[in-house]
Coordinates of C-alpha atoms in Angstrom, one line a residue:
X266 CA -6.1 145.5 41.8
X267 CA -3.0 147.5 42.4
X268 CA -4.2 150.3 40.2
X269 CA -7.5 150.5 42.2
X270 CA -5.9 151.0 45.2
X271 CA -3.8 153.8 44.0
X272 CA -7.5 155.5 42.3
X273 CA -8.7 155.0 45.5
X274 CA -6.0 156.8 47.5
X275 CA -5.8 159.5 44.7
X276 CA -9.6 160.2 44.8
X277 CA -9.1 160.5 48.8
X278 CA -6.2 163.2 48.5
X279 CA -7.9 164.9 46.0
X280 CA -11.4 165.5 47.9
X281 CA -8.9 166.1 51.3
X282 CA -6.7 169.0 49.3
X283 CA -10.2 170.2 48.1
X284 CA -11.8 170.2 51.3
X285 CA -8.3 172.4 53.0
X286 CA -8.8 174.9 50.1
X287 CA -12.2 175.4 51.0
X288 CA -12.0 175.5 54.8
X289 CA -8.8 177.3 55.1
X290 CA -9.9 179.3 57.9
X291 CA -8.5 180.4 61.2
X292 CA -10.0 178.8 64.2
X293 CA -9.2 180.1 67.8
X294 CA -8.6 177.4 70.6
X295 CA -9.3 178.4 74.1
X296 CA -6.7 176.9 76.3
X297 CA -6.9 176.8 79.5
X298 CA -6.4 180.6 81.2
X299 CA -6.8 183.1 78.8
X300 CA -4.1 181.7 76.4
X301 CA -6.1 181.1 73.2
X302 CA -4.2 179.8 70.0
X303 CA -5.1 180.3 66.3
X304 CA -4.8 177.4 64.2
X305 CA -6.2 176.5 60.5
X306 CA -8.8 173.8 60.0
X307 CA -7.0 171.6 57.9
X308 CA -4.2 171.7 60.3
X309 CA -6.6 171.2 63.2
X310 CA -8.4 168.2 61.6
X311 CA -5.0 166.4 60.4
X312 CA -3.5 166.7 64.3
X313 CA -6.7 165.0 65.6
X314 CA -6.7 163.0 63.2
X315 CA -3.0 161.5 64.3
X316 CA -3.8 161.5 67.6
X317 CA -6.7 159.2 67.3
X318 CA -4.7 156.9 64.8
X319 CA -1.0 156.5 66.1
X320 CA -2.0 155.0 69.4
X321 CA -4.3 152.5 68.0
X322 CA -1.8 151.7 65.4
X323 CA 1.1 151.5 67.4
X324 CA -0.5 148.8 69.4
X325 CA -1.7 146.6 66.4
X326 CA 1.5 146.9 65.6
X327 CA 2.8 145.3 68.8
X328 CA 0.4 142.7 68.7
X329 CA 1.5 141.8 65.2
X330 CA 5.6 142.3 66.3
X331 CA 4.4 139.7 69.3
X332 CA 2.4 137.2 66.7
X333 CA 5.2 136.9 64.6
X334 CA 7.3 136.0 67.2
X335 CA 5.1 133.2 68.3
X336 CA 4.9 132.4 64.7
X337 CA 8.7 132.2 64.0
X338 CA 8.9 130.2 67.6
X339 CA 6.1 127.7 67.0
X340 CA 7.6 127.2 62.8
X341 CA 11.3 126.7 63.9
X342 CA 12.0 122.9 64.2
X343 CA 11.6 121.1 67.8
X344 CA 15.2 119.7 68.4
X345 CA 14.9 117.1 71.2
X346 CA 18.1 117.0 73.1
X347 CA 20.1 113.7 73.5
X348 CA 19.4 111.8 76.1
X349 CA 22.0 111.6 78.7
X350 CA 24.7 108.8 78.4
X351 CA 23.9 106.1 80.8
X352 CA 26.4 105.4 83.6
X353 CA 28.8 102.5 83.1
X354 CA 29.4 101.0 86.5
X355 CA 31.3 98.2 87.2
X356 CA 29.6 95.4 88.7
X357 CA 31.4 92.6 90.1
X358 CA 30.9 88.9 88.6
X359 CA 28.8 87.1 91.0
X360 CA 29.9 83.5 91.4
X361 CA 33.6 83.6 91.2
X362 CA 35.4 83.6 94.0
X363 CA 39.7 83.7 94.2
X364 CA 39.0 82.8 98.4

């Protein structure tokens, strides 16, 4: 299964080096005013790419840091504290009396 996985991920960088080669062109961003930047495909692609993924992933993430936590909470043995000692109070006898 493992080497599947790596095919898989080879075949992917393959046909995204192949795709950069063939579309490495310059493409010209209009910003806002008449500043305009120059950037290449590939380059373009990959950025929006990241942007898309890092704030979805950085969220799964927390939900996963905040699951484990419950997990490690809810797995770690319920101690039940002793109960208090009960109070020892002297109590006089009834029925003897030194009058």
């Amino acid at each position: 299964m493992r080497f599947l996985t790596t095919l898989m991920w080879m075949a992917i960088a393959v046909v995204c080096a192949i795709f950069s080669v063939r579309n490495w062109n310059n493409v010209t961003l209009d910003m806002w005013g008449p500043l305009q930047a120059d950037i290449k495909v590939p380059l373009l692609m990959a950025i929006m790419f990241l942007l898309g993924f890092v704030p979805i992933w950085l969220v799964m993430r927390g939900k996963l840091w905040a699951a484990r936590r419950k997990l490690i909470a809810l797995e770690r043995p319920i101690v039940t504290p002793a109960p208090p000692p009960l109070p020892t109070e002297e109590t006089p006898v009834q029925g003897s009396s030194d009058d």
